[in-house]
PDB file of C-alpha atoms in Angstrom:
ATOM      1  CA  VAL L   1      43.616 -51.662 -41.780  1.00 42.00           C
ATOM      2  CA  THR L   2      42.672 -48.255 -40.340  1.00 48.00           C
ATOM      3  CA  ALA L   3      40.015 -48.302 -37.589  1.00 53.00           C
ATOM      4  CA  ALA L   4      38.433 -45.508 -35.612  1.00 57.00           C
ATOM      5  CA  VAL L   5      39.618 -47.077 -32.323  1.00 67.00           C
ATOM      6  CA  ASN L   6      41.660 -50.240 -32.357  1.00 86.00           C
ATOM      7  CA  LEU L   7      40.758 -51.205 -28.746  1.00 90.00           C
ATOM      8  CA  TYR L   8      37.848 -49.550 -26.900  1.00 90.00           C
ATOM      9  CA  LEU L   9      36.692 -50.083 -23.325  1.00 93.00           C
ATOM     10  CA  SER L  10      33.614 -48.382 -21.944  1.00 93.00           C
ATOM     11  CA  SER L  11      32.395 -48.901 -18.361  1.00 94.00           C
ATOM     12  CA  SER L  12      34.703 -51.818 -18.122  1.00 95.00           C
ATOM     13  CA  GLU L  13      36.871 -52.531 -15.057  1.00 96.00           C
ATOM     14  CA  TRP L  14      39.839 -54.605 -13.889  1.00 97.00           C
ATOM     15  CA  ASN L  15      41.216 -55.492 -17.318  1.00 97.00           C
ATOM     16  CA  ASN L  16      44.801 -56.143 -18.370  1.00 97.00           C
ATOM     17  CA  ILE L  17      45.745 -54.900 -21.820  1.00 96.00           C
ATOM     18  CA  THR L  18      49.334 -55.989 -22.272  1.00 96.00           C
ATOM     19  CA  ASP L  19      51.904 -56.914 -24.892  1.00 96.00           C
ATOM     20  CA  ASN L  20      49.899 -55.842 -27.971  1.00 94.00           C
ATOM     21  CA  THR L  21      51.147 -54.169 -31.147  1.00 94.00           C
ATOM     22  CA  ILE L  22      48.624 -51.594 -32.490  1.00 93.00           C
ATOM     23  CA  GLN L  23      48.897 -49.603 -35.661  1.00 89.00           C
ATOM     24  CA  TRP L  24      46.856 -47.066 -37.704  1.00 82.00           C
ATOM     25  CA  GLY L  25      44.101 -46.057 -35.273  1.00 73.00           C
ATOM     26  CA  TRP L  26      42.141 -43.117 -36.777  1.00 74.00           C
ATOM     27  CA  GLU L  27      40.894 -41.769 -33.397  1.00 80.00           C
ATOM     28  CA  ALA L  28      42.940 -43.767 -30.797  1.00 89.00           C
ATOM     29  CA  GLY L  29      45.007 -46.902 -30.443  1.00 92.00           C
ATOM     30  CA  ILE L  30      43.530 -47.678 -27.063  1.00 94.00           C
ATOM     31  CA  ARG L  31      40.497 -45.806 -25.640  1.00 93.00           C
ATOM     32  CA  LEU L  32      39.079 -46.005 -22.102  1.00 95.00           C
ATOM     33  CA  GLN L  33      35.747 -44.155 -21.652  1.00 93.00           C
ATOM     34  CA  THR L  34      32.918 -43.614 -19.179  1.00 93.00           C
ATOM     35  CA  ASN L  35      33.909 -45.075 -15.780  1.00 94.00           C
ATOM     36  CA  ALA L  36      36.479 -47.431 -17.254  1.00 95.00           C
ATOM     37  CA  ASP L  37      38.344 -47.898 -13.920  1.00 96.00           C
ATOM     38  CA  ASN L  38      41.170 -49.981 -12.507  1.00 97.00           C
ATOM     39  CA  ASN L  39      42.521 -51.166 -15.777  1.00 96.00           C
ATOM     40  CA  THR L  40      46.228 -51.874 -16.572  1.00 97.00           C
ATOM     41  CA  ILE L  41      47.524 -50.815 -20.023  1.00 97.00           C
ATOM     42  CA  ALA L  42      51.230 -52.064 -20.162  1.00 98.00           C
ATOM     43  CA  ASN L  43      53.927 -53.128 -22.536  1.00 98.00           C
ATOM     44  CA  ASN L  44      52.062 -52.182 -25.710  1.00 97.00           C
ATOM     45  CA  THR L  45      53.474 -50.742 -28.831  1.00 96.00           C
ATOM     46  CA  ILE L  46      51.229 -48.231 -30.614  1.00 95.00           C
ATOM     47  CA  ASN L  47      52.204 -46.645 -33.946  1.00 93.00           C
ATOM     48  CA  GLN L  48      50.567 -44.082 -36.280  1.00 88.00           C
ATOM     49  CA  SER L  49      47.344 -43.170 -34.376  1.00 86.00           C
ATOM     50  CA  SER L  50      45.792 -40.081 -36.036  1.00 83.00           C
ATOM     51  CA  ASN L  51      44.794 -38.615 -32.651  1.00 86.00           C
ATOM     52  CA  ASP L  52      45.804 -40.409 -29.445  1.00 91.00           C
ATOM     53  CA  GLY L  53      47.929 -43.398 -28.804  1.00 93.00           C
ATOM     54  CA  ILE L  54      46.158 -43.974 -25.518  1.00 95.00           C
ATOM     55  CA  PHE L  55      43.101 -41.947 -24.609  1.00 94.00           C
ATOM     56  CA  ILE L  56      41.459 -41.904 -21.098  1.00 95.00           C
ATOM     57  CA  TYR L  57      38.216 -40.040 -21.057  1.00 93.00           C
ATOM     58  CA  SER L  58      34.958 -39.365 -19.148  1.00 91.00           C
ATOM     59  CA  SER L  59      35.484 -40.228 -15.477  1.00 88.00           C
ATOM     60  CA  SER L  60      37.853 -43.092 -16.058  1.00 93.00           C
ATOM     61  CA  ARG L  61      39.987 -43.450 -12.940  1.00 95.00           C
ATOM     62  CA  TYR L  62      42.622 -45.562 -11.049  1.00 97.00           C
ATOM     63  CA  ASN L  63      44.141 -46.877 -14.336  1.00 96.00           C
ATOM     64  CA  VAL L  64      47.836 -47.788 -14.723  1.00 97.00           C
ATOM     65  CA  ILE L  65      49.464 -46.854 -17.995  1.00 97.00           C
ATOM     66  CA  ASP L  66      52.926 -48.366 -17.835  1.00 98.00           C
ATOM     67  CA  ASN L  67      55.887 -49.195 -20.035  1.00 98.00           C
ATOM     68  CA  ASN L  68      54.146 -48.588 -23.382  1.00 98.00           C
ATOM     69  CA  LYS L  69      55.840 -47.284 -26.559  1.00 97.00           C
ATOM     70  CA  VAL L  70      53.876 -44.747 -28.666  1.00 95.00           C
ATOM     71  CA  TYR L  71      55.346 -43.509 -31.989  1.00 93.00           C
ATOM     72  CA  ASN L  72      54.165 -41.043 -34.561  1.00 89.00           C
ATOM     73  CA  SER L  73      50.688 -40.252 -32.952  1.00 88.00           C
ATOM     74  CA  LYS L  74      49.130 -36.754 -32.608  1.00 86.00           C
ATOM     75  CA  ARG L  75      49.072 -37.215 -28.829  1.00 89.00           C
ATOM     76  CA  GLY L  76      50.859 -39.987 -27.095  1.00 94.00           C
ATOM     77  CA  ILE L  77      48.690 -40.290 -23.978  1.00 95.00           C
ATOM     78  CA  GLU L  78      45.711 -38.076 -23.229  1.00 94.00           C
ATOM     79  CA  VAL L  79      43.780 -37.965 -19.963  1.00 95.00           C
ATOM     80  CA  THR L  80      40.615 -35.718 -19.893  1.00 93.00           C
ATOM     81  CA  SER L  81      37.107 -35.030 -18.559  1.00 91.00           C
ATOM     82  CA  SER L  82      37.199 -35.772 -14.922  1.00 92.00           C
ATOM     83  CA  SER L  83      39.509 -38.830 -15.210  1.00 94.00           C
ATOM     84  CA  TRP L  84      41.255 -38.807 -11.823  1.00 95.00           C
ATOM     85  CA  TYR L  85      43.996 -40.841 -10.111  1.00 96.00           C
ATOM     86  CA  ASN L  86      45.618 -42.296 -13.196  1.00 96.00           C
ATOM     87  CA  ASN L  87      49.236 -43.471 -13.041  1.00 97.00           C
ATOM     88  CA  ILE L  88      51.293 -42.807 -16.179  1.00 97.00           C
ATOM     89  CA  THR L  89      54.780 -44.342 -15.726  1.00 98.00           C
ATOM     90  CA  ASN L  90      57.752 -45.673 -17.670  1.00 98.00           C
ATOM     91  CA  ASN L  91      56.339 -44.891 -21.147  1.00 97.00           C
ATOM     92  CA  TYR L  92      58.422 -43.945 -24.174  1.00 98.00           C
ATOM     93  CA  ILE L  93      56.832 -41.480 -26.675  1.00 96.00           C
ATOM     94  CA  GLU L  94      58.548 -40.530 -29.910  1.00 94.00           C
ATOM     95  CA  ASN L  95      57.619 -37.880 -32.490  1.00 83.00           C
ATOM     96  CA  GLY L  96      54.078 -36.810 -33.331  1.00 71.00           C
ATOM     97  CA  SER L  97      51.849 -35.921 -36.158  1.00 58.00           C
ATOM     98  CA  THR L  98      52.277 -32.597 -37.989  1.00 55.00           C
ATOM     99  CA  SER L  99      49.663 -30.727 -35.905  1.00 58.00           C
ATOM    100  CA  SER L 100      49.670 -27.571 -33.763  1.00 56.00           C
ATOM    101  CA  TYR L 101      47.782 -29.554 -31.113  1.00 62.00           C
ATOM    102  CA  THR L 102      50.379 -32.332 -30.678  1.00 74.00           C
ATOM    103  CA  THR L 103      51.353 -33.000 -27.115  1.00 87.00           C
ATOM    104  CA  GLN L 104      53.038 -36.169 -26.045  1.00 91.00           C
ATOM    105  CA  ILE L 105      51.284 -36.356 -22.677  1.00 92.00           C
ATOM    106  CA  SER L 106      48.174 -34.241 -22.016  1.00 92.00           C
ATOM    107  CA  ILE L 107      46.150 -34.018 -18.800  1.00 92.00           C
ATOM    108  CA  SER L 108      43.103 -31.703 -18.923  1.00 91.00           C
ATOM    109  CA  VAL L 109      39.514 -30.799 -17.920  1.00 87.00           C
ATOM    110  CA  ASN L 110      39.340 -31.587 -14.194  1.00 88.00           C
ATOM    111  CA  SER L 111      41.516 -34.770 -14.356  1.00 92.00           C
ATOM    112  CA  SER L 112      43.332 -34.233 -11.061  1.00 94.00           C
ATOM    113  CA  ASN L 113      45.557 -36.351  -8.782  1.00 96.00           C
ATOM    114  CA  SER L 114      47.418 -37.991 -11.672  1.00 96.00           C
ATOM    115  CA  TYR L 115      50.935 -39.409 -11.234  1.00 97.00           C
ATOM    116  CA  VAL L 116      53.346 -38.946 -14.189  1.00 97.00           C
ATOM    117  CA  ASP L 117      56.692 -40.566 -13.423  1.00 98.00           C
ATOM    118  CA  SER L 118      59.808 -41.833 -15.391  1.00 98.00           C
ATOM    119  CA  ASN L 119      58.423 -41.206 -18.906  1.00 97.00           C
ATOM    120  CA  VAL L 120      60.731 -40.366 -21.870  1.00 97.00           C
ATOM    121  CA  LEU L 121      59.346 -37.949 -24.393  1.00 96.00           C
ATOM    122  CA  ASN L 122      61.445 -37.498 -27.467  1.00 95.00           C
ATOM    123  CA  ASN L 123      61.263 -35.195 -30.550  1.00 91.00           C
ATOM    124  CA  SER L 124      57.752 -33.830 -30.051  1.00 90.00           C
ATOM    125  CA  ILE L 125      56.342 -31.977 -33.057  1.00 86.00           C
ATOM    126  CA  ASN L 126      54.917 -29.491 -30.453  1.00 88.00           C
ATOM    127  CA  ASP L 127      54.997 -29.819 -26.664  1.00 92.00           C
ATOM    128  CA  GLY L 128      56.232 -32.513 -24.347  1.00 93.00           C
ATOM    129  CA  LEU L 129      53.707 -32.504 -21.472  1.00 95.00           C
ATOM    130  CA  ALA L 130      50.713 -30.214 -20.859  1.00 94.00           C
ATOM    131  CA  ILE L 131      48.573 -29.828 -17.751  1.00 95.00           C
ATOM    132  CA  ALA L 132      45.394 -27.742 -18.029  1.00 94.00           C
ATOM    133  CA  ASN L 133      42.454 -27.175 -15.703  1.00 94.00           C
ATOM    134  CA  SER L 134      43.558 -30.159 -13.544  1.00 94.00           C
ATOM    135  CA  ASN L 135      45.161 -30.012 -10.096  1.00 96.00           C
ATOM    136  CA  SER L 136      47.376 -31.959  -7.689  1.00 97.00           C
ATOM    137  CA  THR L 137      49.450 -33.726 -10.350  1.00 96.00           C
ATOM    138  CA  ILE L 138      52.870 -35.188  -9.374  1.00 97.00           C
ATOM    139  CA  ILE L 139      55.259 -35.048 -12.362  1.00 98.00           C
ATOM    140  CA  SER L 140      58.604 -36.595 -11.465  1.00 98.00           C
ATOM    141  CA  ASN L 141      61.697 -38.297 -12.938  1.00 98.00           C
ATOM    142  CA  ASN L 142      60.613 -37.713 -16.514  1.00 98.00           C
ATOM    143  CA  GLU L 143      62.942 -36.873 -19.413  1.00 98.00           C
ATOM    144  CA  VAL L 144      61.993 -34.557 -22.364  1.00 96.00           C
ATOM    145  CA  TYR L 145      64.306 -34.140 -25.356  1.00 95.00           C
ATOM    146  CA  ASN L 146      64.200 -31.725 -28.289  1.00 92.00           C
ATOM    147  CA  PRO L 147      60.510 -30.705 -28.579  1.00 91.00           C
ATOM    148  CA  LEU L 148      59.643 -28.053 -31.225  1.00 88.00           C
ATOM    149  CA  GLY L 149      57.378 -26.427 -28.580  1.00 89.00           C
ATOM    150  CA  GLU L 150      57.661 -26.273 -24.858  1.00 92.00           C
ATOM    151  CA  SER L 151      58.922 -29.108 -22.662  1.00 94.00           C
ATOM    152  CA  PHE L 152      56.310 -28.693 -19.947  1.00 96.00           C
ATOM    153  CA  VAL L 153      53.135 -26.425 -20.269  1.00 95.00           C
ATOM    154  CA  LEU L 154      51.027 -25.692 -17.288  1.00 97.00           C
ATOM    155  CA  GLY L 155      47.780 -23.672 -17.490  1.00 96.00           C
ATOM    156  CA  THR L 156      45.107 -22.830 -14.825  1.00 96.00           C
ATOM    157  CA  THR L 157      46.321 -25.458 -12.365  1.00 97.00           C
ATOM    158  CA  SER L 158      47.292 -25.600  -8.741  1.00 97.00           C
ATOM    159  CA  PHE L 159      48.997 -27.762  -6.090  1.00 98.00           C
ATOM    160  CA  ASN L 160      51.261 -29.672  -8.376  1.00 98.00           C
ATOM    161  CA  ILE L 161      54.771 -31.049  -7.766  1.00 98.00           C
ATOM    162  CA  LEU L 162      57.430 -31.083 -10.537  1.00 98.00           C
ATOM    163  CA  ASN L 163      60.376 -32.916  -9.182  1.00 98.00           C
ATOM    164  CA  ASN L 164      63.606 -34.335 -10.564  1.00 98.00           C
ATOM    165  CA  ASN L 165      62.717 -34.017 -14.220  1.00 98.00           C
ATOM    166  CA  HIS L 166      65.425 -33.706 -16.945  1.00 98.00           C
ATOM    167  CA  LEU L 167      64.285 -31.248 -19.704  1.00 97.00           C
ATOM    168  CA  GLU L 168      66.339 -30.405 -22.726  1.00 94.00           C
ATOM    169  CA  GLY L 169      64.498 -28.061 -25.047  1.00 90.00           C
ATOM    170  CA  ARG L 170      65.553 -27.356 -28.603  1.00 84.00           C
ATOM    171  CA  LYS L 171      68.736 -25.378 -28.576  1.00 74.00           C
ATOM    172  CA  SER L 172      68.293 -21.785 -29.871  1.00 64.00           C
ATOM    173  CA  SER L 173      64.461 -22.129 -29.986  1.00 66.00           C
ATOM    174  CA  LEU L 174      62.371 -19.280 -28.772  1.00 76.00           C
ATOM    175  CA  ARG L 175      60.620 -21.715 -26.325  1.00 86.00           C
ATOM    176  CA  HIS L 176      60.498 -22.552 -22.711  1.00 91.00           C
ATOM    177  CA  ASN L 177      61.326 -25.664 -20.716  1.00 93.00           C
ATOM    178  CA  ILE L 178      58.534 -24.856 -18.096  1.00 96.00           C
ATOM    179  CA  LYS L 179      55.802 -22.388 -19.166  1.00 95.00           C
ATOM    180  CA  MET L 180      53.227 -21.462 -16.581  1.00 97.00           C
ATOM    181  CA  THR L 181      49.849 -19.565 -17.172  1.00 97.00           C
ATOM    182  CA  SER L 182      47.606 -18.942 -14.133  1.00 97.00           C
ATOM    183  CA  VAL L 183      49.477 -21.545 -11.997  1.00 98.00           C
ATOM    184  CA  SER L 184      49.470 -21.399  -8.203  1.00 98.00           C
ATOM    185  CA  PHE L 185      50.795 -23.328  -5.201  1.00 98.00           C
ATOM    186  CA  THR L 186      53.087 -25.512  -7.344  1.00 98.00           C
ATOM    187  CA  ASN L 187      56.478 -26.769  -6.206  1.00 98.00           C
ATOM    188  CA  ILE L 188      59.210 -26.978  -8.873  1.00 98.00           C
ATOM    189  CA  THR L 189      62.217 -28.686  -7.162  1.00 98.00           C
ATOM    190  CA  GLY L 190      65.399 -30.533  -8.243  1.00 98.00           C
ATOM    191  CA  ASN L 191      64.852 -30.393 -11.945  1.00 98.00           C
ATOM    192  CA  THR L 192      67.589 -30.001 -14.615  1.00 97.00           C
ATOM    193  CA  LEU L 193      66.722 -27.647 -17.461  1.00 96.00           C
ATOM    194  CA  LYS L 194      68.869 -27.148 -20.529  1.00 93.00           C
ATOM    195  CA  PHE L 195      68.860 -25.186 -23.731  1.00 88.00           C
ATOM    196  CA  THR L 196      65.831 -23.150 -25.020  1.00 83.00           C
ATOM    197  CA  GLN L 197      65.812 -19.353 -24.883  1.00 81.00           C
ATOM    198  CA  TYR L 198      63.679 -19.197 -21.692  1.00 84.00           C
ATOM    199  CA  GLN L 199      63.897 -21.836 -19.004  1.00 91.00           C
ATOM    200  CA  ILE L 200      61.086 -21.005 -16.613  1.00 94.00           C
ATOM    201  CA  SER L 201      58.420 -18.475 -17.203  1.00 93.00           C
ATOM    202  CA  SER L 202      55.094 -17.433 -15.708  1.00 95.00           C
ATOM    203  CA  ASP L 203      52.342 -14.897 -16.437  1.00 95.00           C
ATOM    204  CA  ILE L 204      50.769 -12.303 -14.196  1.00 95.00           C
ATOM    205  CA  GLY L 205      48.092 -14.657 -13.182  1.00 96.00           C
ATOM    206  CA  SER L 206      50.535 -17.089 -11.499  1.00 97.00           C
ATOM    207  CA  HIS L 207      51.353 -16.947  -7.826  1.00 98.00           C
ATOM    208  CA  ASP L 208      52.502 -18.712  -4.670  1.00 98.00           C
ATOM    209  CA  ASN L 209      54.892 -21.099  -6.456  1.00 97.00           C
ATOM    210  CA  ILE L 210      58.122 -22.410  -5.090  1.00 98.00           C
ATOM    211  CA  ILE L 211      61.071 -22.837  -7.496  1.00 97.00           C
ATOM    212  CA  PHE L 212      63.848 -24.508  -5.444  1.00 97.00           C
ATOM    213  CA  ASN L 213      67.204 -26.222  -6.024  1.00 98.00           C
ATOM    214  CA  ASN L 214      66.955 -26.516  -9.839  1.00 96.00           C
ATOM    215  CA  THR L 215      69.901 -26.649 -12.249  1.00 96.00           C
ATOM    216  CA  ILE L 216      69.319 -24.245 -15.148  1.00 94.00           C
ATOM    217  CA  ARG L 217      71.911 -24.245 -18.009  1.00 91.00           C
ATOM    218  CA  ASP L 218      72.692 -22.784 -21.384  1.00 86.00           C
ATOM    219  CA  SER L 219      69.869 -20.279 -22.108  1.00 82.00           C
ATOM    220  CA  ASP L 220      69.281 -16.580 -22.568  1.00 79.00           C
ATOM    221  CA  GLN L 221      67.046 -16.256 -19.454  1.00 81.00           C
ATOM    222  CA  GLY L 222      66.999 -18.766 -16.492  1.00 82.00           C
ATOM    223  CA  GLY L 223      63.728 -17.305 -15.141  1.00 84.00           C
ATOM    224  CA  SER L 224      61.168 -14.828 -16.424  1.00 89.00           C
ATOM    225  CA  LEU L 225      58.540 -14.496 -13.822  1.00 93.00           C
ATOM    226  CA  SER L 226      55.384 -12.342 -13.709  1.00 94.00           C
ATOM    227  CA  GLY L 227      52.790 -12.733 -10.879  1.00 95.00           C
ATOM    228  CA  TYR L 228      53.448 -12.573  -7.253  1.00 96.00           C
ATOM    229  CA  ASN L 229      54.711 -14.373  -4.123  1.00 97.00           C
ATOM    230  CA  PHE L 230      57.183 -16.723  -5.777  1.00 96.00           C
ATOM    231  CA  GLN L 231      59.942 -18.304  -3.832  1.00 96.00           C
ATOM    232  CA  PHE L 232      62.958 -18.625  -6.134  1.00 96.00           C
ATOM    233  CA  ILE L 233      65.637 -20.273  -3.831  1.00 96.00           C
ATOM    234  CA  ASN L 234      68.929 -22.106  -4.134  1.00 97.00           C
ATOM    235  CA  ASN L 235      68.882 -22.569  -7.898  1.00 95.00           C
ATOM    236  CA  SER L 236      72.070 -22.925  -9.920  1.00 95.00           C
ATOM    237  CA  ILE L 237      71.995 -20.867 -13.289  1.00 92.00           C
ATOM    238  CA  ILE L 238      74.940 -21.645 -15.541  1.00 90.00           C
ATOM    239  CA  ASN L 239      75.363 -20.184 -19.069  1.00 80.00           C
ATOM    240  CA  THR L 240      78.236 -21.339 -21.165  1.00 56.00           C
TER     241      THR L 240
END
């Protein structure tokens, strides 16, 4: 049966949503909306949601999204509209719907102070992870494999940490592992970046970023930076 939302929490707190199997949501498999705070969504399997596997919206904060599996959904996990302090950890997201807006993890519209750690994103139809108009996100220990688009996309965002991620873009693709547009005061440290034509790029609106101690392999350009006041230090660039 196809439903608009399979499980919907609005202004609901301190719930545990665990060990469920959810299929064929038209809008979302699980949706948290309007001050749905302090909930735990864990160990669920979600398949074939037309939009989002898990959707956190409208000032829903302090939620834990852990160890879920999301398959074949337009976006795996989306956090938006002033939803702060959410933890997205240990999830596995595979594939996506055939849409130009597909992103496996998306954080946007003033949804700051998120923690994104130890997720595996595989075979995205478009991008792996996107951060837009949201600040102070910690993105660490994630793995991204074989996206058709970019591995990480950051736009109009500041004060982020990207640490110890393993990104393998599609080989010979005219894409990036980390693409920055109007990004500032962000620390990119200890990541491993492989394949794609461009590994790290920034536009003229990006500034005051630190790119330190990364391993960059097997691409035409290790770094393509516009903007100002970058610190590009102690990186290893190896092309074979």
